[in-house]
CSV table of C-alpha atoms in Angstrom, one decimal:
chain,number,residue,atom,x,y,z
A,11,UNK,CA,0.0,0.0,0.0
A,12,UNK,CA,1.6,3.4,-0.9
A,13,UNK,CA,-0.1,6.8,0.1
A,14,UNK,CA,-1.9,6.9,-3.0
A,15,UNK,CA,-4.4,4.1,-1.4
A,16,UNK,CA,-5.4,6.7,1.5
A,17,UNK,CA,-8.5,8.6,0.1
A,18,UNK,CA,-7.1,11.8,1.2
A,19,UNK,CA,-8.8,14.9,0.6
A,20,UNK,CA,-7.4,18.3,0.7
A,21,UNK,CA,-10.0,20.2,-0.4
A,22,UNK,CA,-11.6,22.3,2.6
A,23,UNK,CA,-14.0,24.8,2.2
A,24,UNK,CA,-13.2,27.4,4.8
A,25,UNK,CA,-12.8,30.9,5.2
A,26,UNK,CA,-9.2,32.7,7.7
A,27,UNK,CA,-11.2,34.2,10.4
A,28,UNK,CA,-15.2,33.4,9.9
A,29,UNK,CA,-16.2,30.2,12.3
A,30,UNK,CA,-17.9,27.2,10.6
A,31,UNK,CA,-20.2,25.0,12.0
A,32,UNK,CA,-18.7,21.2,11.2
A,33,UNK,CA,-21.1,19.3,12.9
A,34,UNK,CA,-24.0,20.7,15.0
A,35,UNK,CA,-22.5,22.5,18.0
A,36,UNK,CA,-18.9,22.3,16.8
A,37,UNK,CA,-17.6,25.5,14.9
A,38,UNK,CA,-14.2,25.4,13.3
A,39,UNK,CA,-11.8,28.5,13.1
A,40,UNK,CA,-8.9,28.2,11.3
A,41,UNK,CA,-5.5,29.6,11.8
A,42,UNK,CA,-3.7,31.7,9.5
A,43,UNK,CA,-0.1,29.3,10.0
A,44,UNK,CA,-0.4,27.4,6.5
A,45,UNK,CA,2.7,25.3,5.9
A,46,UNK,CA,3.3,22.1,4.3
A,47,UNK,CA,3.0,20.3,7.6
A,48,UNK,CA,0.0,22.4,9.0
A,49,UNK,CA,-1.4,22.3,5.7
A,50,UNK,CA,-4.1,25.6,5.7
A,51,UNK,CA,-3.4,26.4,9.0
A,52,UNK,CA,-3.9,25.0,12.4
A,53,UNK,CA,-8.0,23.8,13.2
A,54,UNK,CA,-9.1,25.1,16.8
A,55,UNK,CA,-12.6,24.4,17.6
A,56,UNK,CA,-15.3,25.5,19.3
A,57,UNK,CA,-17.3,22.9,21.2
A,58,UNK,CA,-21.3,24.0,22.6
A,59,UNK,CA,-23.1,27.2,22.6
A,60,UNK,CA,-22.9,29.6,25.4
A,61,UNK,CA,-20.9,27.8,28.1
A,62,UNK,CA,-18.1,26.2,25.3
A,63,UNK,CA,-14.9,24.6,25.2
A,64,UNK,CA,-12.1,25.6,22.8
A,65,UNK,CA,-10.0,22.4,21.4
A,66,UNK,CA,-6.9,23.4,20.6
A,67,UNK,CA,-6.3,27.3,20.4
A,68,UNK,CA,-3.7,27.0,18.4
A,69,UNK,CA,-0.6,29.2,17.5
A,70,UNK,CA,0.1,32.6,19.0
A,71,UNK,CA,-0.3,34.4,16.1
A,72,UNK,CA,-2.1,38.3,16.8
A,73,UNK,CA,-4.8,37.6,13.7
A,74,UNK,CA,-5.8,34.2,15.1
A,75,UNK,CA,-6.5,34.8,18.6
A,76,UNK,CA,-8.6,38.3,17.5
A,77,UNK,CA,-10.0,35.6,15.5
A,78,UNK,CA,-11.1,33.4,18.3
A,79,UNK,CA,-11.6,36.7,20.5
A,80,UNK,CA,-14.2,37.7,18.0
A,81,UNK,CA,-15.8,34.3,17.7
A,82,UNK,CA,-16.4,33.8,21.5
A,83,UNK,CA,-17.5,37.3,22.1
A,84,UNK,CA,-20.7,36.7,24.7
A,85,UNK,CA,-19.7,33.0,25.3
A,86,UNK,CA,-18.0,31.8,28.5
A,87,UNK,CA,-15.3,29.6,28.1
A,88,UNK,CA,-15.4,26.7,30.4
A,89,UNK,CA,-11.9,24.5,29.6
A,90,UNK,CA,-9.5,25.1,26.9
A,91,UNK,CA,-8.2,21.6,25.9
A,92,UNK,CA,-5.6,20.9,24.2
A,93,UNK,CA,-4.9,17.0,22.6
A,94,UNK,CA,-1.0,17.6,22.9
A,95,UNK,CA,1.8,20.4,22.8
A,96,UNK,CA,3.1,21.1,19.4
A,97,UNK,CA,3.6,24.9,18.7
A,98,UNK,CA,0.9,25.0,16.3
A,99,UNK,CA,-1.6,23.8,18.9
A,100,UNK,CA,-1.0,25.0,22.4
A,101,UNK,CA,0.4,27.9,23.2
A,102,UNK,CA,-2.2,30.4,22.6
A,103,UNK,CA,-4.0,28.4,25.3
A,104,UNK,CA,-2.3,30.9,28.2
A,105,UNK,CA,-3.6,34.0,25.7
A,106,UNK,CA,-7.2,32.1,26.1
A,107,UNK,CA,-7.0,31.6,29.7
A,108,UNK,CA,-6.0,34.9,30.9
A,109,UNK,CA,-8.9,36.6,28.9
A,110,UNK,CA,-11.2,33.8,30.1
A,111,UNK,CA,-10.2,32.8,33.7
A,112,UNK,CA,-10.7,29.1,32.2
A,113,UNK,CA,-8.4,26.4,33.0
A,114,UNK,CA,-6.4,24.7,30.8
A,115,UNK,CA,-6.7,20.8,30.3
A,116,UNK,CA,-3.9,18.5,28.8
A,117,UNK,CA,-1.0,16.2,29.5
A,118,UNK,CA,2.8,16.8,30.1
A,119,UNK,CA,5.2,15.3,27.4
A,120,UNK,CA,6.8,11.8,28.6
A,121,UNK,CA,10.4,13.2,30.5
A,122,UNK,CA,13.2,12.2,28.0
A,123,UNK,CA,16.4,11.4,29.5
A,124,UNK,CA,19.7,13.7,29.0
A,125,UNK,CA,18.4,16.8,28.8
A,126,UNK,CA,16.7,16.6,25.5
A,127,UNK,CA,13.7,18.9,24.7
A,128,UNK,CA,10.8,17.7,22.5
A,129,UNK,CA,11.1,19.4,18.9
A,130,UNK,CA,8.7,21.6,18.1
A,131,UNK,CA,7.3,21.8,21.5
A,132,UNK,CA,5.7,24.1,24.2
A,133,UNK,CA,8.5,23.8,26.7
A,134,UNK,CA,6.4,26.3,29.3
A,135,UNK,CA,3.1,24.5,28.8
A,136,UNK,CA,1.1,24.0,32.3
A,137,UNK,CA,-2.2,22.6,32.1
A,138,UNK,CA,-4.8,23.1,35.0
A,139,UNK,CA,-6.0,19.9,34.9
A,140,UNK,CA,-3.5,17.2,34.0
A,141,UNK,CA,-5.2,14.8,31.8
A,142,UNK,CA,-5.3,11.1,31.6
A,143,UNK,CA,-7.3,8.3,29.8
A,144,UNK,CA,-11.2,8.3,30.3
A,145,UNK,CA,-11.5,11.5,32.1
A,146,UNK,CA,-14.8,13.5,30.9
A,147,UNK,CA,-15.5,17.2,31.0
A,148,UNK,CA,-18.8,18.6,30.3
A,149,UNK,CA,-20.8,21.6,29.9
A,150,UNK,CA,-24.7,22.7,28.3
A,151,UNK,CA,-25.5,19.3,25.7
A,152,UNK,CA,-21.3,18.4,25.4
A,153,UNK,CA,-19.4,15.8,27.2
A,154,UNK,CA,-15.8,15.3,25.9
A,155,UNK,CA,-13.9,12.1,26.8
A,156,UNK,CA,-10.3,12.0,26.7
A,157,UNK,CA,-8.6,9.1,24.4
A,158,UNK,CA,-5.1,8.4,24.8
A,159,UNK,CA,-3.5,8.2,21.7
A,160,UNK,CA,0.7,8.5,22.5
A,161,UNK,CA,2.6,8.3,19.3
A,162,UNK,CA,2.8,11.4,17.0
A,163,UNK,CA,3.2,13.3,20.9
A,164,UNK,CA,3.8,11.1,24.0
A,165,UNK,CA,0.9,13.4,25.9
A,166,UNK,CA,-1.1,12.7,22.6
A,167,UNK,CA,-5.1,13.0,23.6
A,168,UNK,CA,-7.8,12.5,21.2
A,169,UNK,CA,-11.7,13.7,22.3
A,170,UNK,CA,-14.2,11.9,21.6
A,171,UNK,CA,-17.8,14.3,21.4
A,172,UNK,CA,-20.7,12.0,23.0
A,173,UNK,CA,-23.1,13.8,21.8
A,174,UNK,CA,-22.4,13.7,18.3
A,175,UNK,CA,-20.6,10.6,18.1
A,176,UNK,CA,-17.2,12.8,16.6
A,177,UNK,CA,-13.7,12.2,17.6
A,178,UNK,CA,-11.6,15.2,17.4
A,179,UNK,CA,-8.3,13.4,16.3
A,180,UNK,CA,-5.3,16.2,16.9
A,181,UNK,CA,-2.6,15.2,14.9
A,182,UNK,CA,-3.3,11.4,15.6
A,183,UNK,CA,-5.2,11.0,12.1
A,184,UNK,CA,-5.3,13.6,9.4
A,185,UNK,CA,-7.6,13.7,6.4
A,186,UNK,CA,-4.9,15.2,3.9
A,187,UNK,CA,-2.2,13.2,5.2
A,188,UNK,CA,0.1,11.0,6.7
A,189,UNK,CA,1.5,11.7,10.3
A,190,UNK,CA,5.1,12.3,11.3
A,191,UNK,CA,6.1,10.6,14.2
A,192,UNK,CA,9.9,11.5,15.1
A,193,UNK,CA,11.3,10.3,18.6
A,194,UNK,CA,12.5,10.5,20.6
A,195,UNK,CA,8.8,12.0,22.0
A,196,UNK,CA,7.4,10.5,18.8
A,197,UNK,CA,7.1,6.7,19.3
A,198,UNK,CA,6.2,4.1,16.7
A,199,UNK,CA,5.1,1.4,18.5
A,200,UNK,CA,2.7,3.5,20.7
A,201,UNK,CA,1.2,5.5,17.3
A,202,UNK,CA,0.3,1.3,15.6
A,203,UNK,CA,-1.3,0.7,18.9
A,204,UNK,CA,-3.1,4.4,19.0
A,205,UNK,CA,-4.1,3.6,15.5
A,206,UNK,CA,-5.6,0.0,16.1
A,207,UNK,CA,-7.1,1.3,19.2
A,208,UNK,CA,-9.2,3.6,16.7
A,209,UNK,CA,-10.0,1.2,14.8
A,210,UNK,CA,-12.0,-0.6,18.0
A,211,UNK,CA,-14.0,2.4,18.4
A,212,UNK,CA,-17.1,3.5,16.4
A,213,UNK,CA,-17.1,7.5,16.5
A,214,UNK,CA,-18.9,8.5,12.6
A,215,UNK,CA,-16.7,11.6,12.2
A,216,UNK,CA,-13.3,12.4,13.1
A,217,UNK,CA,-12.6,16.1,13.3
A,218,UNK,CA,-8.2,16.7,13.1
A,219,UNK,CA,-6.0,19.0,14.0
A,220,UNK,CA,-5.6,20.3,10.3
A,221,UNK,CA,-7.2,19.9,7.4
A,222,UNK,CA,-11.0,18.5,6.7
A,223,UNK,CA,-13.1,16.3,8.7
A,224,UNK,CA,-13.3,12.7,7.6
A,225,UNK,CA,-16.5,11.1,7.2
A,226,UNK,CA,-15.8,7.5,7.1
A,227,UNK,CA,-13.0,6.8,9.8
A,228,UNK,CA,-12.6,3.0,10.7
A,229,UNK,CA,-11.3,2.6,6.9
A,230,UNK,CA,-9.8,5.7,6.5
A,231,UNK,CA,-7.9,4.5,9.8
A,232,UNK,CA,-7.5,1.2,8.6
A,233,UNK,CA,-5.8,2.8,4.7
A,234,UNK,CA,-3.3,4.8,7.6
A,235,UNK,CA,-2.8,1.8,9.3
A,236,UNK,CA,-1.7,-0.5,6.5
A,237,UNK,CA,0.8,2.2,5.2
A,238,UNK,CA,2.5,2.3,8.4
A,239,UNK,CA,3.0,-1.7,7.8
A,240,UNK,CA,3.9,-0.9,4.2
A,241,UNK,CA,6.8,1.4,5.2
A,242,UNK,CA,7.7,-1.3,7.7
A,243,UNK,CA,8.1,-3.9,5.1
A,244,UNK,CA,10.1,-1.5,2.6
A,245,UNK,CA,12.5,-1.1,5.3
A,246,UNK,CA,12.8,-4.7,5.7
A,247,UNK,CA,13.7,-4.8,1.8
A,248,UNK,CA,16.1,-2.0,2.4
A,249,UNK,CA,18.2,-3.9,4.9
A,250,UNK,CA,18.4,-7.2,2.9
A,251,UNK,CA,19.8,-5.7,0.0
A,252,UNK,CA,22.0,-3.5,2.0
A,253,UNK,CA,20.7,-0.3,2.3
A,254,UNK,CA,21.6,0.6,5.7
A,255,UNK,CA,21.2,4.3,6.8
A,256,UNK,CA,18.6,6.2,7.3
A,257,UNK,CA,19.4,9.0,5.0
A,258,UNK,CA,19.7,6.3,2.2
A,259,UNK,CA,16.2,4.4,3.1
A,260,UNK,CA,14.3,8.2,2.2
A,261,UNK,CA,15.9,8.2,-1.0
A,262,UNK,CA,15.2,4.9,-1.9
A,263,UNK,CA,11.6,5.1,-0.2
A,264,UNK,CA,10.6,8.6,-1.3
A,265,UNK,CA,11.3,9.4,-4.6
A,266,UNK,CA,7.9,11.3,-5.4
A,267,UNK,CA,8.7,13.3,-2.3
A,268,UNK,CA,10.0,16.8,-2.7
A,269,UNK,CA,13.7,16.7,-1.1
A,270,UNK,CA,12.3,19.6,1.2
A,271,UNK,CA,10.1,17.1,3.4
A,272,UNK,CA,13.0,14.3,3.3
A,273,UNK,CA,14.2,16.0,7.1
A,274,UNK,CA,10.6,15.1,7.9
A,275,UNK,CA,10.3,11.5,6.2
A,276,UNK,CA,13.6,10.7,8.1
A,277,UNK,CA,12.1,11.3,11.4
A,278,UNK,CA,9.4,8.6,10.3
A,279,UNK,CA,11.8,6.5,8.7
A,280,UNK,CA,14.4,6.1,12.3
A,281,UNK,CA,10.9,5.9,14.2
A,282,UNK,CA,9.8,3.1,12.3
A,283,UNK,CA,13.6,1.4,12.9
A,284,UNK,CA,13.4,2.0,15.7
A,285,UNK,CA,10.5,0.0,16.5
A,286,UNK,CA,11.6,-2.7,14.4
A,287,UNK,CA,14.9,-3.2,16.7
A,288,UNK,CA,12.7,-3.0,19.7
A,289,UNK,CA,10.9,-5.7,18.0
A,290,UNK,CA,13.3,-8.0,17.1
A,291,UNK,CA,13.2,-7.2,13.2
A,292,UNK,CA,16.4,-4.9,12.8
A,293,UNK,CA,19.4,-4.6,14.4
A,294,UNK,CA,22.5,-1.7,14.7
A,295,UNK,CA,25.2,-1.2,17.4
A,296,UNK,CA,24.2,0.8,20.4
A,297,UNK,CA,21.2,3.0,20.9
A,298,UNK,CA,19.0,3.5,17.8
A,299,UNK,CA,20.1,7.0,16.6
A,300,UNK,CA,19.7,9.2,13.0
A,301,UNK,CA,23.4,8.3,12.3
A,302,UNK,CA,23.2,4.6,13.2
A,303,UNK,CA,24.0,1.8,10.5
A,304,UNK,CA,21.2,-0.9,10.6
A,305,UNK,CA,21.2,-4.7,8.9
A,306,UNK,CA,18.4,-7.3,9.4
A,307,UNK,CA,18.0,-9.1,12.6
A,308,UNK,CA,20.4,-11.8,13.1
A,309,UNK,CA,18.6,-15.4,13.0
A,310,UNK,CA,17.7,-16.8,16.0
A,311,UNK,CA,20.3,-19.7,17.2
């Protein structure tokens, strides 16, 4: 399976600055950060009608948060919930909060050992309520139940919307495309488990971080699922015929790929080795790093 056979669709209508109603009693306001990783910007939502919750506020960027400012004007923010802390999705939670007085819910990254900082993370981020799996918040005809979902993030929280039947997905599954997972926060192993633990639920709608909601989830989930397990087995082919570093792997693996988002590929690429010497499929001296040399696993004596 290659990325072709994930019905992907980037087409969203939306408008920088005017809230959309997604599903009833969810409005979407998008963020004006459009990269080729964010793709038209980050989604925050708005979750109710007069007593709300915000999902993921988003970047501190001046237009956006006028942007949410103007869309909550005679609301009252009730939680600001964040489903993990990427720059593109958490840090205007403190703006939100100290114009609201609402807390802040979400999880702390995993602690990595040596010192090392999670790229492209919130270093300062300090939620109000510390999440885990299962917990509910509620407010006027919304209850929000937090999934754990570790893999792209290790604090990695999807929400699922009772009332609607809608899971908003973060970064965890993305209609327009795949998801980078780069450790050391990023794990592989955890984001196949997140994935098949998706796949066991029956939400009709999945609502993500950035671009459009996707209608039919289980085998939209499934299409993201297998690819993971196709990359898996192309790295396998890449180590019996000797290709044995990273930076070699993307350029045998991604050749429709613009060499701009091979940095990002890579990250993906040592996650998914990763994983595969945890699990007994690859092997390299020493801890798995970017600059590691990797052959099959030995066979067992």
């Amino acid at each position: 399976m290659s990325s072709g056979d994930i019905p992907f669709r980037k087409e969203m209508a939306f408008e920088y600055g005017r809230p959309q109603e997604i599903v009833p009693g969810v409005r979407r306001v998008v963020a004006e950060n459009p990269s080729s990783f964010t793709h038209v910007g980050t989604n925050s939502y708005i979750v109710g009608a007069g007593e709300v919750a915000v999902i993921d506020p988003g970047p501190l960027i001046e237009r956006h948060v006028e942007n949410l400012k103007a869309a909550l004007a005679g609301e009252t923010v009730t939680h600001i919930v964040v489903t993990h802390t990427h720059m593109d999705h958490s840090p205007a939670a403190d703006w939100l909060k100290e114009i609201t007085g609402a807390p802040i819910v979400g999880a702390y990254p995993r602690p990595l050992d040596g010192g090392k900082t999670v790229e492209a993370s919130q270093e300062d981020f300090a939620p109000d309520i510390v999440l885990k799996d299962g917990d509910e918040i509620s407010g006027p005809g919304w209850t929000l139940e937090a999934v754990f979902t570790p893999g792209h993030m290790s604090n990695h929280h999807c929400f699922t919307l009772r009332e609607r039947n809608a899971l908003f997905s973060g970064d965890h599954v993305m209609g327009w495309n795949t998801t980078i997972v780069s450790p050391p926060d990023g794990n592989m192993g955890e984001y196949l488990a997140s994935l098949r633990r998706c796949l066991a639920r029956d939400e009709a709608v999945y609502l993500p971080g950035h671009g459009p909601e996707i209608a039919k989830p289980r085998p939209f989930v499934r299409a993201y699922l297998g690819h993971r397990l196709m990359r898996e087995s192309e790295i396998a082919k890449c180590l019996d015929s000797g290709i044995a570093t990273v930076p070699d792997m993307v350029r045998r693996m991604y050749v429709h790929l613009p060499e701009a988002m091979h940095r990002a590929a890579a990250r993906s690429v040592l996650a998914h080795l990763e994983h595969m010497v945890e699990t007994g499929r690859a092997q390299c001296e020493g801890a798995v790093t970017a600059e590691s040399v990797f052959a099959p696993a030995s066979p067992a004596a």
